[in-house]
Amino acid sequence: MNATPERIRIATYNIHKCRGLDRRISPARIVEVLREIDADIIALQEVISVSNGVREADQARFIAEELGYAHCLGENRQLRGGAYGNVVLTRLSLHGWRNYDLSWRGWERRGCLRADIELPNRALLHVFNVHLGLAFTERRHQARRLVGPDILSNTSLQGARIMLGDFNEWTRGLASRLLATHLESVDLRHHIGRTKTYPGVLPVLHLDHIYFDSSLQLERFIMHRSRTALVASDHVPLVAEFSLQAEAEEALIESA
């Protein structure tokens, strides 16, 4: 699929450092899954990029080059001698990006990567790629930061917003409640007939989420469970297809 002025396909995928259920680290296998999805914009979590001369060790660059996509990396910390964090890839025009620190006290460093992407109709889309913490109190702090004036409620941002990623929130916690007051959310049962998405082989939790502005019309949503995807990571990709409402589309073009 190639994006059109009317429709865009966006995916979120925690690739678990490219380590599959068979314990094999294979960035090439992640690329295969992403080719199956054929999304215009892809948000990846748990990506390691080590610049040691081994092409596949720099996972962000390797995946982007194999797909022929532009990419940006939001480094949250160093791991195994390289950058570790979130990545946004796109076949569209990437105008800029910023990484926000969501870390809280002594817990593992976490972040939110914002990528500003020009859609085929010249409207600007702000993509917020999130990976929240494991602790309940940690996520409460992070949720308030996400909806605050520096990130989601930043009045200087012109264009539609979508926030997606691994929220590590298996119950309807503060992050879910706060984001629901600012953005629309995907009704999983309506689209895929279930409410759980993790792990991919036998889903029992709902960790990965997609939230979006009302100016984006959700047309289709799938949980991509191909044979390769079920082995490549413990998560499977969630894929949403959106169209821009005509009246909102015109407004976004004027402000872009």
Coordinates of C-alpha atoms in Angstrom, one line a residue:
M1 CA 0.0 0.0 0.0
N2 CA 1.1 3.5 -0.8
A3 CA -0.4 6.4 1.2
T4 CA -3.0 8.5 -0.6
P5 CA -4.5 11.9 0.3
E6 CA -7.5 10.1 1.7
R7 CA -5.9 7.2 3.7
I8 CA -2.9 6.4 5.8
R9 CA -1.7 3.1 7.5
I10 CA 0.1 3.3 10.8
A11 CA 1.5 0.5 13.0
T12 CA 2.9 0.1 16.5
Y13 CA 5.2 -2.8 17.3
N14 CA 7.4 -3.7 20.3
I15 CA 10.2 -5.7 18.6
H16 CA 11.8 -6.9 21.9
K17 CA 15.3 -6.0 20.7
C18 CA 14.7 -8.2 17.6
R19 CA 14.8 -11.3 19.9
G20 CA 12.1 -13.8 18.9
L21 CA 10.4 -16.5 20.9
D22 CA 13.0 -18.9 19.6
R23 CA 15.6 -16.7 21.4
R24 CA 17.2 -15.8 18.0
I25 CA 18.0 -12.2 17.4
S26 CA 17.0 -11.4 13.8
P27 CA 16.4 -7.8 12.6
A28 CA 15.9 -9.3 9.1
R29 CA 12.9 -11.2 10.5
I30 CA 11.4 -8.0 11.9
V31 CA 11.9 -6.4 8.4
E32 CA 9.9 -9.4 6.9
V33 CA 7.0 -8.7 9.3
L34 CA 7.1 -5.0 8.5
R35 CA 7.0 -5.8 4.8
E36 CA 3.9 -7.9 5.4
I37 CA 2.2 -4.9 7.1
D38 CA 3.2 -2.4 4.4
A39 CA 2.5 0.6 6.7
D40 CA 3.2 4.2 5.8
I41 CA 4.3 5.1 9.4
I42 CA 5.7 2.6 11.9
A43 CA 6.4 3.1 15.6
L44 CA 8.8 0.6 17.1
Q45 CA 9.7 0.1 20.8
E46 CA 12.7 -1.7 22.4
V47 CA 15.2 -1.0 19.6
I48 CA 19.0 -1.3 20.1
S49 CA 21.3 0.5 17.7
V50 CA 25.0 -0.4 18.2
S51 CA 27.5 1.2 15.8
N52 CA 30.2 -1.5 15.7
G53 CA 30.6 -2.2 12.0
V54 CA 28.1 -5.0 12.0
R55 CA 25.2 -3.8 9.9
E56 CA 22.4 -5.7 11.8
A57 CA 23.7 -4.5 15.1
D58 CA 22.4 -1.0 14.3
Q59 CA 18.8 -2.2 14.3
A60 CA 17.2 1.2 13.6
R61 CA 19.4 1.9 10.6
F62 CA 19.3 -1.6 9.3
I63 CA 15.5 -1.8 9.4
A64 CA 15.1 1.6 7.8
E65 CA 17.5 0.9 5.0
E66 CA 16.0 -2.5 4.3
L67 CA 12.6 -0.9 4.0
G68 CA 13.8 2.3 2.3
Y69 CA 12.2 4.4 4.9
A70 CA 13.3 7.6 6.7
H71 CA 13.7 7.1 10.5
C72 CA 14.4 8.8 13.8
L73 CA 15.6 7.3 17.0
G74 CA 14.7 8.5 20.5
E75 CA 17.4 7.2 22.7
N76 CA 16.3 6.6 26.3
R77 CA 19.5 5.0 27.6
Q78 CA 22.6 3.1 26.6
L79 CA 22.4 -0.7 26.4
R80 CA 25.1 -3.2 25.2
G81 CA 27.2 -0.3 24.0
G82 CA 24.5 1.3 21.8
A83 CA 21.4 3.5 21.9
Y84 CA 18.2 1.9 23.2
G85 CA 14.8 3.4 22.8
N86 CA 11.9 4.1 20.4
V87 CA 12.1 4.5 16.6
V88 CA 9.6 6.0 14.1
L89 CA 10.0 4.9 10.4
T90 CA 8.1 6.4 7.5
R91 CA 8.0 6.3 3.7
L92 CA 6.6 9.8 3.8
S93 CA 8.4 13.1 4.5
L94 CA 9.9 13.3 8.0
H95 CA 10.0 17.0 8.9
G96 CA 11.5 16.7 12.4
W97 CA 11.5 14.9 15.7
R98 CA 12.0 15.3 19.4
N99 CA 12.5 12.8 22.3
Y100 CA 10.8 13.6 25.6
D101 CA 12.2 12.1 28.9
L102 CA 9.5 10.3 30.8
S103 CA 11.8 8.8 33.4
W104 CA 10.7 8.8 37.0
R105 CA 13.1 8.6 40.0
G106 CA 15.3 5.6 39.9
W107 CA 13.3 3.5 37.5
E108 CA 14.4 2.5 34.1
R109 CA 14.7 5.5 31.7
R110 CA 11.7 5.8 29.5
G111 CA 10.7 8.2 26.7
C112 CA 8.2 9.5 24.2
L113 CA 9.5 10.1 20.6
R114 CA 7.6 12.7 18.6
A115 CA 7.9 12.5 14.8
D116 CA 6.4 15.3 12.6
I117 CA 5.4 13.8 9.3
E118 CA 3.9 15.4 6.2
L119 CA 1.0 13.4 4.8
P120 CA 0.3 13.1 1.0
N121 CA -2.2 15.9 1.3
R122 CA 0.5 18.2 2.8
A123 CA -1.2 18.1 6.2
L124 CA 1.2 17.6 9.2
L125 CA 0.8 14.6 11.5
H126 CA 2.4 14.4 14.9
V127 CA 3.2 10.9 15.9
F128 CA 4.0 10.2 19.6
N129 CA 5.7 6.8 20.1
V130 CA 5.5 5.8 23.7
H131 CA 7.0 3.1 26.0
L132 CA 5.9 3.5 29.6
G133 CA 7.2 1.9 32.7
L134 CA 6.3 -1.3 34.6
A135 CA 5.4 0.3 37.9
F136 CA 1.9 1.6 38.7
T137 CA 3.1 4.9 40.3
E138 CA 5.7 5.4 37.6
R139 CA 3.1 5.2 34.9
R140 CA 0.9 7.7 36.8
H141 CA 3.7 10.2 36.7
Q142 CA 4.4 9.5 33.0
A143 CA 0.7 9.8 32.1
R144 CA 0.4 13.3 33.5
R145 CA 3.6 14.3 31.7
L146 CA 2.2 12.9 28.4
V147 CA -1.0 15.0 28.4
G148 CA 0.8 18.1 29.8
P149 CA 1.6 21.3 27.9
D150 CA 5.0 20.2 26.8
I151 CA 3.9 17.1 24.9
L152 CA 0.3 16.3 23.8
S153 CA -1.2 19.6 24.8
N154 CA 1.6 21.7 23.3
T155 CA -0.3 24.6 21.6
S156 CA 2.5 25.3 19.2
L157 CA 2.0 22.0 17.4
Q158 CA -0.1 22.4 14.3
G159 CA -1.8 19.2 12.8
A160 CA -3.4 16.0 13.9
R161 CA -1.9 13.9 16.7
I162 CA -1.6 10.2 17.2
M163 CA -0.1 8.5 20.3
L164 CA 0.7 4.9 20.2
G165 CA 3.1 2.3 21.6
D166 CA 3.6 0.0 24.5
F167 CA 1.9 1.5 27.6
N168 CA 2.5 -1.5 29.9
E169 CA -1.0 -0.8 31.3
W170 CA -3.0 -4.0 31.5
T171 CA -5.9 -2.4 33.3
R172 CA -7.7 0.9 32.7
G173 CA -5.2 3.0 34.6
L174 CA -4.5 6.7 34.7
A175 CA -2.8 6.8 31.4
S176 CA -5.8 5.3 29.6
R177 CA -8.2 7.6 31.4
L178 CA -6.2 10.8 30.8
L179 CA -5.6 10.0 27.2
A180 CA -9.2 9.2 26.6
T181 CA -10.0 12.8 27.6
H182 CA -7.8 14.2 24.9
L183 CA -7.9 11.6 22.1
E184 CA -10.1 8.8 20.6
S185 CA -9.1 5.2 21.3
V186 CA -9.5 2.0 19.3
D187 CA -12.4 -0.2 20.3
L188 CA -10.7 -3.6 20.1
R189 CA -13.7 -5.7 20.4
H190 CA -15.5 -3.9 17.6
H191 CA -12.6 -4.4 15.2
I192 CA -10.9 -7.7 16.1
G193 CA -13.5 -9.3 18.4
R194 CA -11.3 -9.4 21.5
T195 CA -9.8 -7.0 24.1
K196 CA -6.4 -8.6 24.6
T197 CA -3.4 -8.3 22.3
Y198 CA -0.3 -9.5 24.3
P199 CA 1.4 -11.9 24.0
G200 CA 0.8 -12.5 20.3
V201 CA 0.6 -16.3 20.6
L202 CA -2.0 -16.4 23.4
P203 CA -3.2 -12.8 24.3
V204 CA -4.1 -12.3 27.9
L205 CA -3.3 -8.6 28.3
H206 CA -3.8 -5.3 26.5
L207 CA -0.4 -3.4 26.6
D208 CA -0.2 -1.9 23.2
H209 CA -2.6 1.1 22.4
I210 CA -3.4 3.5 19.7
Y211 CA -5.0 6.9 20.5
F212 CA -5.8 9.5 17.8
D213 CA -7.3 12.9 17.1
S214 CA -11.0 13.1 16.1
S215 CA -9.9 14.6 12.8
L216 CA -8.6 11.1 11.9
Q217 CA -11.3 8.6 10.9
L218 CA -10.4 5.0 11.8
E219 CA -11.4 2.9 8.9
R220 CA -9.7 -0.5 9.7
F221 CA -7.8 -2.0 12.6
I222 CA -6.0 -5.4 12.7
M223 CA -3.8 -7.4 15.0
H224 CA -1.2 -8.8 12.6
R225 CA -0.6 -12.4 13.6
S226 CA 1.2 -13.9 10.6
R227 CA 3.3 -17.0 11.2
T228 CA 6.5 -14.9 11.1
A229 CA 5.1 -12.2 13.4
L230 CA 4.1 -14.8 16.0
V231 CA 7.8 -15.8 16.4
A232 CA 9.7 -12.6 15.7
S233 CA 8.8 -10.9 19.0
D234 CA 6.6 -11.5 22.1
H235 CA 4.4 -8.6 20.8
V236 CA 2.6 -8.6 17.5
P237 CA 2.0 -5.4 15.4
L238 CA -1.2 -3.5 15.7
V239 CA -2.1 -1.8 12.5
A240 CA -4.6 1.1 12.0
E241 CA -5.8 2.6 8.8
F242 CA -7.1 6.2 8.9
S243 CA -8.7 8.6 6.6
L244 CA -8.9 12.4 7.1
Q245 CA -12.3 13.9 7.4
A246 CA -12.8 16.4 4.6
E247 CA -13.5 19.4 6.7
A248 CA -10.6 18.7 9.1
E249 CA -8.4 17.9 6.1
E250 CA -8.8 21.4 4.7
A251 CA -8.1 23.1 8.0
L252 CA -4.9 21.0 8.5
I253 CA -3.6 21.9 5.0
E254 CA -4.1 25.6 5.7
S255 CA -2.1 25.3 9.0
A256 CA 0.7 23.1 7.6

